[in-house]
Coordinates of C-alpha atoms in Angstrom, one line a residue:
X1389 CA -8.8 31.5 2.5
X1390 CA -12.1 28.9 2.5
X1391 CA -10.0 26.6 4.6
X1392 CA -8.8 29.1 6.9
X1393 CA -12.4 30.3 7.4
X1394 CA -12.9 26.8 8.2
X1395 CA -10.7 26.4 10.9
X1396 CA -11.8 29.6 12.7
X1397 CA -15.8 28.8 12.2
X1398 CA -14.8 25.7 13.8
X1399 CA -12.6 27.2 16.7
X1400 CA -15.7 29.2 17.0
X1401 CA -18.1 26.7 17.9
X1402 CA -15.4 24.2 20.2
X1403 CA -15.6 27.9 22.1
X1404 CA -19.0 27.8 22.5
X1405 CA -19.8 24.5 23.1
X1406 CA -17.1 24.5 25.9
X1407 CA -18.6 27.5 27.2
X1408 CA -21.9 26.1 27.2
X1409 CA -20.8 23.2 29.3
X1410 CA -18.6 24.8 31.8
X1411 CA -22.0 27.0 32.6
X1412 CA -24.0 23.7 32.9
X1413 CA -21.5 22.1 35.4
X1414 CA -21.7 24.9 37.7
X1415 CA -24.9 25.4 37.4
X1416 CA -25.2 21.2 38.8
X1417 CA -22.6 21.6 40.9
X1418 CA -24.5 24.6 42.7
X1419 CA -27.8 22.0 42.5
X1420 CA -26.2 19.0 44.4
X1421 CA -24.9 21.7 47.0
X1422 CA -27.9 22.8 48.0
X1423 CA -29.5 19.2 48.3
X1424 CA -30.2 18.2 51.9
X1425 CA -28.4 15.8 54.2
X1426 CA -28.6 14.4 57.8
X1427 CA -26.3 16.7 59.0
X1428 CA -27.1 19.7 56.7
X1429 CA -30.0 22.5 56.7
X1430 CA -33.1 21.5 55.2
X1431 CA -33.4 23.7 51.9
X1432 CA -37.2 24.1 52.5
X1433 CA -37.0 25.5 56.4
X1434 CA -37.7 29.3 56.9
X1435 CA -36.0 29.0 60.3
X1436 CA -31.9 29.2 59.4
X1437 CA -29.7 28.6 62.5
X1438 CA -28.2 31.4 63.9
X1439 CA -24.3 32.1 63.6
X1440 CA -22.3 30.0 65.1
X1441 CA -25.0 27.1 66.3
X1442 CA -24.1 24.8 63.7
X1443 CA -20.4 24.8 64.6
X1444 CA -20.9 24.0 68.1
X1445 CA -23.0 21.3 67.5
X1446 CA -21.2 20.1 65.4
X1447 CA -18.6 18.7 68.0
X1448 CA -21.2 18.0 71.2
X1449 CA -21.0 14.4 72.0
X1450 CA -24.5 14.4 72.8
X1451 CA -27.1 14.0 70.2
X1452 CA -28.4 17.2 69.1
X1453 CA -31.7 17.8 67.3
X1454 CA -32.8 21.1 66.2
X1455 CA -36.7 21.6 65.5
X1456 CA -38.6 24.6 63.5
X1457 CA -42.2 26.0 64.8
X1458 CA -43.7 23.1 62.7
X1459 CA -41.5 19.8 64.5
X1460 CA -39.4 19.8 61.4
X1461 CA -36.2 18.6 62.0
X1462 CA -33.7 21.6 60.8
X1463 CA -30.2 20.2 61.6
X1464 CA -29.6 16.5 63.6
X1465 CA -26.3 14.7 64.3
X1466 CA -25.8 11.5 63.1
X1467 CA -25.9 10.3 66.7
X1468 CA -29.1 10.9 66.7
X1469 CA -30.0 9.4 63.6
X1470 CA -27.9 6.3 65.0
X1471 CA -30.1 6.4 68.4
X1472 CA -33.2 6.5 66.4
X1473 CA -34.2 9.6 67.8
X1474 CA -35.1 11.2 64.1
X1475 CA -36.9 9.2 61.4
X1476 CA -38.3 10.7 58.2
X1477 CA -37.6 14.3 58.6
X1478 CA -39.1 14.3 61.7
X1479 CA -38.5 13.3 65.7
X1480 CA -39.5 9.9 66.2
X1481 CA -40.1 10.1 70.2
X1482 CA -43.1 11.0 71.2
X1483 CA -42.1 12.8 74.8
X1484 CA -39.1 14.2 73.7
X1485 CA -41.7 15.7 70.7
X1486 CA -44.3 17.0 73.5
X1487 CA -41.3 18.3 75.4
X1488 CA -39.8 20.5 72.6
X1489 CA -43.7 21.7 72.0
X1490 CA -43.4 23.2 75.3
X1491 CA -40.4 25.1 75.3
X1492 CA -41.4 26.3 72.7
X1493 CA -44.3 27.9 74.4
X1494 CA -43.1 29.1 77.3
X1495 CA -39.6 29.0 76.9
X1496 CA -38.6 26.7 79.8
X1497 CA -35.6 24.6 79.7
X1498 CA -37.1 20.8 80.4
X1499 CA -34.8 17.7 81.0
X1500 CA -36.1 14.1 81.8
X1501 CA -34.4 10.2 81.9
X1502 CA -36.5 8.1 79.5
X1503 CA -36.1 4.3 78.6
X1504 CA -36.1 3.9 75.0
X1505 CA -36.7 0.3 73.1
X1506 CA -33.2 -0.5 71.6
X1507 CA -33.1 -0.5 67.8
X1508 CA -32.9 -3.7 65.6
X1509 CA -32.5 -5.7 68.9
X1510 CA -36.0 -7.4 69.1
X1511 CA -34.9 -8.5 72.7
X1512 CA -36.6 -5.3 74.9
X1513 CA -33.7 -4.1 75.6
X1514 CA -33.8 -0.4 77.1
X1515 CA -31.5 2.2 75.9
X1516 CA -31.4 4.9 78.6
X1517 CA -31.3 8.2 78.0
X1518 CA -31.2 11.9 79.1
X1519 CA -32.7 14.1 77.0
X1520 CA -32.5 17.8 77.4
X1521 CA -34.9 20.6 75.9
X1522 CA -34.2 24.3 75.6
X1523 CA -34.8 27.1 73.8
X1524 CA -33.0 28.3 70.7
X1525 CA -33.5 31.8 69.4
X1526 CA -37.3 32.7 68.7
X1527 CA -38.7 30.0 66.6
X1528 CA -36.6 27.1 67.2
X1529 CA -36.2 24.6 70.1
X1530 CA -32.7 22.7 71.0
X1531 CA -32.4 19.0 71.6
X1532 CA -29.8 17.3 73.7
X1533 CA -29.6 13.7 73.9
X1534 CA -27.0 11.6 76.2
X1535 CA -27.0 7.8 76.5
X1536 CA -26.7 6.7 79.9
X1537 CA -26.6 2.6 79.1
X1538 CA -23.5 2.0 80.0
X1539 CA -23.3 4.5 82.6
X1540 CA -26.3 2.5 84.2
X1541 CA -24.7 -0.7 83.4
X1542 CA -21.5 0.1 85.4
X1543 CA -23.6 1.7 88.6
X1544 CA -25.7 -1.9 88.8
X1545 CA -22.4 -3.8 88.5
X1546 CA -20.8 -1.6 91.2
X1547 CA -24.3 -1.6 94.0
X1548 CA -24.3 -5.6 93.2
X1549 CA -20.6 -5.9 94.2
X1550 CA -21.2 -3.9 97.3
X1551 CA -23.8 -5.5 98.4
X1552 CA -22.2 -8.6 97.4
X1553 CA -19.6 -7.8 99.2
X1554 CA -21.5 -7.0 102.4
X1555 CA -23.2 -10.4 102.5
X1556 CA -20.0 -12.1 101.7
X1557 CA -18.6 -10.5 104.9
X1558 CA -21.4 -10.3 107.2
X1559 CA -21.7 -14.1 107.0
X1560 CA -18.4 -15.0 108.2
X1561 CA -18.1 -12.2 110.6
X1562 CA -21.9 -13.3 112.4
X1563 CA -20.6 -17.1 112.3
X1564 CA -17.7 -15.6 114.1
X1565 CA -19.8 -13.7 117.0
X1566 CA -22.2 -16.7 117.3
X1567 CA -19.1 -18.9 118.3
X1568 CA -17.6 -16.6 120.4
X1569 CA -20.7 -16.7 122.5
X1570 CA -20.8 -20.7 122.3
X1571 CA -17.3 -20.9 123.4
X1572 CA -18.2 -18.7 126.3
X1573 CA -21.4 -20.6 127.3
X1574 CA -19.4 -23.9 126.9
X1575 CA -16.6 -22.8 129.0
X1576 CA -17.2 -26.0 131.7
X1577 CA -17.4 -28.1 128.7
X1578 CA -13.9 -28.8 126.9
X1579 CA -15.6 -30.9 124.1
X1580 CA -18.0 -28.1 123.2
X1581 CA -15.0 -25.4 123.5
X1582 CA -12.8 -27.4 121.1
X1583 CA -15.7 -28.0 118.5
X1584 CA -16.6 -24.8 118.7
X1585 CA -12.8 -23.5 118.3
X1586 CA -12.6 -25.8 115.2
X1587 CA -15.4 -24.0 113.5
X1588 CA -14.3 -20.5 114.5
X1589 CA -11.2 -21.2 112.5
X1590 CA -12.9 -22.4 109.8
X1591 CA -14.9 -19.3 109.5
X1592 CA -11.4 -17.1 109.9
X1593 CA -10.2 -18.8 106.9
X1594 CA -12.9 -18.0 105.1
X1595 CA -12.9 -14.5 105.8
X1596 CA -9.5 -14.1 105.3
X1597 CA -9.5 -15.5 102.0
X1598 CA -12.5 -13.2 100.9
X1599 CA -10.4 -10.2 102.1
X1600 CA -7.0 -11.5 100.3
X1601 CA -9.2 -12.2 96.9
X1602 CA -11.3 -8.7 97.3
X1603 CA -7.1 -7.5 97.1
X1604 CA -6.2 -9.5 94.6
X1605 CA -9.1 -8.2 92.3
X1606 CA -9.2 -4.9 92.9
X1607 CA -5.2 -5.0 92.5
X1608 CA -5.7 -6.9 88.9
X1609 CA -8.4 -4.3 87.7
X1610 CA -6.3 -1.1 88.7
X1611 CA -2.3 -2.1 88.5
X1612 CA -0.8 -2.3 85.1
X1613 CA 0.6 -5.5 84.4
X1614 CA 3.3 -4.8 82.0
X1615 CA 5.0 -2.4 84.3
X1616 CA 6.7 -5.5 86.1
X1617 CA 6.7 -8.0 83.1
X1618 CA 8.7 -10.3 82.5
X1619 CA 9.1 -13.9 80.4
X1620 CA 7.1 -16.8 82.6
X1621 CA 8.2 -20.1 82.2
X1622 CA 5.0 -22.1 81.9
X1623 CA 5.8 -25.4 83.4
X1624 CA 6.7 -23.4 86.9
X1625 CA 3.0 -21.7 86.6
X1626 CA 1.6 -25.2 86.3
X1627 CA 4.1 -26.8 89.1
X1628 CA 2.7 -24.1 91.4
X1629 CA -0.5 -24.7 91.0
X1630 CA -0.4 -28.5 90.8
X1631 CA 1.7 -27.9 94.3
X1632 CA -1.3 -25.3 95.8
X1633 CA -4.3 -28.0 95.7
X1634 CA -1.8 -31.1 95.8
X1635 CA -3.1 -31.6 99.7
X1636 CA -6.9 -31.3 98.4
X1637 CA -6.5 -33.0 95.8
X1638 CA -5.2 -35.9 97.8
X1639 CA -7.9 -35.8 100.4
X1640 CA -9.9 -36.7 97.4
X1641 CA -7.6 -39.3 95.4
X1642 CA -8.0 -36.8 92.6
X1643 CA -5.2 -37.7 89.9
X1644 CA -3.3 -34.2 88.8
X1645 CA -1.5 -34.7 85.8
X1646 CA 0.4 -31.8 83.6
X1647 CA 1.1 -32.6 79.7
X1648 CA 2.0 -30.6 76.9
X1649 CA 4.4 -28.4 74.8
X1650 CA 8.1 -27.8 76.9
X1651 CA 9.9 -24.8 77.2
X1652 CA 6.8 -22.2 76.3
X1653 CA 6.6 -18.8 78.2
X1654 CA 4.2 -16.3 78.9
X1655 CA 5.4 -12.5 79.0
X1656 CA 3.3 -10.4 82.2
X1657 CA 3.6 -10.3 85.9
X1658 CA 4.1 -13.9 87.2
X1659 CA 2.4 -13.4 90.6
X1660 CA -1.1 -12.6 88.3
X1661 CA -0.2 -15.5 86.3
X1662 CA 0.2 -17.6 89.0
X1663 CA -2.8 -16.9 90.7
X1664 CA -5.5 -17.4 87.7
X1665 CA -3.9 -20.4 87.0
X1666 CA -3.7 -21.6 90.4
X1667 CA -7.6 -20.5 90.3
X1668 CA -8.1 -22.5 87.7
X1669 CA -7.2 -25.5 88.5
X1670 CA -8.4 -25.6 92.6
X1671 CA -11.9 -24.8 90.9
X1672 CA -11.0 -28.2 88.8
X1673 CA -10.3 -29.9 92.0
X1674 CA -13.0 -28.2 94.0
X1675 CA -15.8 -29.4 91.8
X1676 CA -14.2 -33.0 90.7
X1677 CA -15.8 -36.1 92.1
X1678 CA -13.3 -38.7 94.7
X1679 CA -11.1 -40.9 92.5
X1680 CA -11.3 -38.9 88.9
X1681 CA -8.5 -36.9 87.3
X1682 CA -7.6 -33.4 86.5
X1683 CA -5.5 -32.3 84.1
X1684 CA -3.5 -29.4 82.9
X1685 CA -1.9 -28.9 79.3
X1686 CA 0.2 -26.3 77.3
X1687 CA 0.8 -25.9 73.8
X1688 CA 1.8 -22.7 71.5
X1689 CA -1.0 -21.4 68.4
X1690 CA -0.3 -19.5 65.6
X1691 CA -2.0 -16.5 65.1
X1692 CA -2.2 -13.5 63.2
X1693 CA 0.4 -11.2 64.9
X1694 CA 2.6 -13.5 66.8
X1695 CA 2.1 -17.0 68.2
X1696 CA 0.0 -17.6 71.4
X1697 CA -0.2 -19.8 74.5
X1698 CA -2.8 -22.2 75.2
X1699 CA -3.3 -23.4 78.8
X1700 CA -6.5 -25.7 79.3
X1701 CA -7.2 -27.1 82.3
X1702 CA -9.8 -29.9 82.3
X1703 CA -11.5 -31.8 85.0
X1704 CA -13.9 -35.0 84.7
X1705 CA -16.6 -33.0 87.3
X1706 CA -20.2 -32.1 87.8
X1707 CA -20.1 -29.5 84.8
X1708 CA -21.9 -26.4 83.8
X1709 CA -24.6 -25.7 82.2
X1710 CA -25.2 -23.3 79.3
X1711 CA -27.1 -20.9 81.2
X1712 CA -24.2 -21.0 83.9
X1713 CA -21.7 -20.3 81.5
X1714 CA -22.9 -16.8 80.4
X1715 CA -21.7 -16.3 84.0
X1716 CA -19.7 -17.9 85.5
X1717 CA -17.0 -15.4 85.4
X1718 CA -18.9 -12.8 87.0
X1719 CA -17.9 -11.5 90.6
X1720 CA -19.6 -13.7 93.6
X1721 CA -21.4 -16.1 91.0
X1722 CA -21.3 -19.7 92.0
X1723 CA -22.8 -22.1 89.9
X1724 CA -23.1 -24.4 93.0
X1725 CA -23.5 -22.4 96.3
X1726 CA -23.4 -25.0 98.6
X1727 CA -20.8 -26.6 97.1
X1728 CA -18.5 -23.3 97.2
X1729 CA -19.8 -22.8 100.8
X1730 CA -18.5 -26.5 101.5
X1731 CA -15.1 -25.3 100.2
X1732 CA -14.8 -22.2 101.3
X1733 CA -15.4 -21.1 97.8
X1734 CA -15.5 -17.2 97.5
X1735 CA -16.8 -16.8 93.9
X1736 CA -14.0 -14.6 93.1
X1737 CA -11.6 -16.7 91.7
X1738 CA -12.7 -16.7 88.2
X1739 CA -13.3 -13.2 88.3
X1740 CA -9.7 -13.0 89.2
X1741 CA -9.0 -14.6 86.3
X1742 CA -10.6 -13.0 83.8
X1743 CA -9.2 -9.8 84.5
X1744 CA -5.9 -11.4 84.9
X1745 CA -6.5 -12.6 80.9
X1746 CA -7.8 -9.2 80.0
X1747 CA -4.7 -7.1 81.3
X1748 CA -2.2 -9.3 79.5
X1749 CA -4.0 -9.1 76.2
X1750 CA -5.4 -12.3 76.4
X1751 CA -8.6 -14.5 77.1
X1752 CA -10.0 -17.3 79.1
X1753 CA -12.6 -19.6 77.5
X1754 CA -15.2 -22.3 79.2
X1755 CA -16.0 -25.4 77.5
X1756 CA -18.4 -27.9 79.2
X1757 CA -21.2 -30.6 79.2
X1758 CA -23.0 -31.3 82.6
X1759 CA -22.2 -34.4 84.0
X1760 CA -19.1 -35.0 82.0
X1761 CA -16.5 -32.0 83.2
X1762 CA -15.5 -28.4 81.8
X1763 CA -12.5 -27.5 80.0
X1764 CA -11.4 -24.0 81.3
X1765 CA -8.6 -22.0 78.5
X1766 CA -6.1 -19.7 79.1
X1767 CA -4.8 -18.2 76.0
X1768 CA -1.5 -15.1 76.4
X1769 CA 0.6 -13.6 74.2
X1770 CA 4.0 -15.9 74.2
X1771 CA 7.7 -13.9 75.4
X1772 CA 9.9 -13.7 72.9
X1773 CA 10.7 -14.5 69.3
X1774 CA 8.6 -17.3 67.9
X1775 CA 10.9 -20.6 67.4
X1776 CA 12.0 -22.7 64.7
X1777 CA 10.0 -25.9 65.8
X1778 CA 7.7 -28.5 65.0
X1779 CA 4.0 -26.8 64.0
X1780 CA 2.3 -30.1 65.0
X1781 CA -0.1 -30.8 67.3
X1782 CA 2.7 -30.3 70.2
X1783 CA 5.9 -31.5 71.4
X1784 CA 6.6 -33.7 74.3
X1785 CA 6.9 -32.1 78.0
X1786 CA 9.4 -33.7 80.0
X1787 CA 8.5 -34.5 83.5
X1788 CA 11.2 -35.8 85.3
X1789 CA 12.5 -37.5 82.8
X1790 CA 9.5 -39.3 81.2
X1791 CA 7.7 -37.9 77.9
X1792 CA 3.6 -36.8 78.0
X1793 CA 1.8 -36.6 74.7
X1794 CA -0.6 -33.3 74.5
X1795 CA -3.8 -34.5 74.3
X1796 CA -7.1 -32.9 73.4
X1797 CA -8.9 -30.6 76.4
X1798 CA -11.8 -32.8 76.9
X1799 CA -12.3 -35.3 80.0
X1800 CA -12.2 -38.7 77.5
X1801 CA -9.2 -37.9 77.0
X1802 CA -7.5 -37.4 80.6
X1803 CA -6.5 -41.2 80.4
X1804 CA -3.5 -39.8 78.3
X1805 CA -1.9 -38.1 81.0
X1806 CA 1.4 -39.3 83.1
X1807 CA 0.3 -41.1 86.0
X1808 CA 0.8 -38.9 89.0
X1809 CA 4.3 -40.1 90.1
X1810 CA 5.9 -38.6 87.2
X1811 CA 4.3 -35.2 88.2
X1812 CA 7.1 -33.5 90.4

């Protein structure tokens, strides 16, 4: 009997003490609920939010602040708190703050487009914003919050093309009325007529290669690539080209020579291909001394997903320097305007290019050193299944027969290239 009395005092107290702490763990559990969070009401505000509020601003893409009698914050997205808008309980910005202090005495709905100093930048860079103020129930006052930087961004971009694009097209077109009226003064004079004549056609050119690039870009930024993809063999992409500036090239005694991995190809509309490339390597030419060489040079990478193609193209030029680089592959950007204006340069073609990279999942890189040449990189997804072959630093290309090593992208080393009689 003791030790069954025992056994029951002691089921007795496990009871209890169980008891106890199931009481205690809902009682905590109950305590961290009600503990306040960023995107939760504050436990000390006498202003709840009506039904229904909290739900809807829960999926607003804007950033929504919600403010008691006293500019406390009650309830803030964390947008906001990743905008900077609320710090410390409370909003951080003083206009929005004066703003929501009159709503809340007269009940107007305010809006106004501030500039705000970018957080954790420490370059003064503006984040631009629309902030909206209304209203909400009797004793608390709504806060809307929309970013318009990159709204911004993309209008500047778009009034600096047009009016890019206006210049670009009012210069050839007032060359081309000037002449006319030359020619028609010069009428008695066949000399004058036929200089005059010469330069008119220049001028046509020109415009009709702005037009036909202005196509070819807005065709790269808005057609789908892939739709009419198909495997590109490389060494045709590099044939064109070296056969599209062969004449220029000439004029110059500029030495084109192509080296690299055989057999590689690219999968993604050849035409696009054919023109960055092309691009790429009359820029070379276009900004290459008389008498130096330009070279172009495949080989595949291996990266993480599938192995990728390399395409450098590297000329022994004039250049560009490191604050030219940053931009060189914006729209109408010459690094040398009287050069491209000597060649009939539109400052398009890299643009061109970049997009053309972009669409097929690629990229195109700059490398350069003024006074000693650039190094332009094309890097695409390869077509295909990845081959069994040597990983080294490349295989030989075969050019008409002969062998060229792949040498590295930089001008000391254009030396390595076939001389040009064993280009084709």
């Amino acid at each position: 009997m003791d030790v069954n009395a025992a056994v029951a005092a002691a089921a007795a107290i496990a009871g209890l003490c169980t008891g106890v702490i199931a009481m205690l763990a809902f009682r905590w559990s109950e305590r961290d609920q009600k503990k306040p969070t960023r995107t939760s009401l504050r436990p000390d505000s006498n202003a709840p939010l009506p039904p229904g509020v909290d739900t809807v601003l829960s999926v607003l893409s804007s950033s929504a602040v919600v403010l008691d009698e006293s500019d406390g914050v009650v309830k803030a997205s964390s947008a906001a708190y990743a905008l900077g808008l609320v710090r410390g309980g409370r909003l951080a910005v003083e206009p929005m703050l004066n703003m929501a202090r009159d709503t809340r005495r007269d009940g107007e709905i305010r809006q106004v487009e501030l500039d705000l100093p970018r957080r954790g930048t420490g370059r003064g860079e503006a984040l631009a914003v629309s902030a909206r103020v209304a209203p909400l129930g009797s004793r608390l006052v709504l806060l809307l919050v929309e970013d318009l930087t990159e709204a911004r961004r993309i209008e500047a971009v778009r009034r600096d093309f047009v009016a890019n694009v206006s210049h670009e097209l009012k210069t050839p077109t007032g060359a081309l009325s000037l002449l006319s009226e030359a020619v028609m003064d010069a009428s008695d004079d066949p000399e004058a007529v036929e200089r005059f004549a010469g330069r008119m056609q220049i001028e046509a050119t020109r415009l009709t290669n702005l037009v036909q690039e202005l196509i070819d870009l807005s065709r790269v930024q808005n057609d789908d690539p892939l739709e009419d993809a198909e495997p590109v063999r490389v060494d045709e992409l590099v044939a064109e080209a070296i056969d599209r500036c062969r004449q220029q090239a000439g004029s110059k005694q500029i030495t084109m020579a192509a080296g690299g991995t055989a057999e590689l190809r690219i999968w993604g509309n050849r035409g696009q291909l054919a023109a960055a490339l092309g691009n790429l390597v009359e820029n070379a030419v276009n900004y290459s001394p008389a008498r130096t060489r330009v070279g172009i040079a495949a080989r595949r990478v291996a990266v993480p997903g599938g192995d990728e193609i390399e395409i450098a193209v590297t000329d022994q030029g004039i250049g560009i320097s490191e604050k030219d680089r940053e931009r060189v592959f914006e729209r109408f950007y010459r690094v040398d305007p009287a050069r491209s204006r000597a060649t009939g340069g539109t400052g398009l073609g890299l643009a061109i290019v970049k997009h053309v990279a972009a669409s097929h999942g690629g990229e195109v890189t700059v490398w350069s050193s003024e006074g000693q040449g650039s190094t332009f990189t094309l890097r695409l997804p390869e077509a295909g299944a990845v081959r069994e072959r040597d990983r080294t630093s490349g295989g030989p290309l075969i050019v008409n027969g002969d062998e060229a090593a792949y040498p590295a992208a930089t001008p000391d080393t254009l030396d390595s290239f076939p001389a040009p009689e064993a280009l084709p």
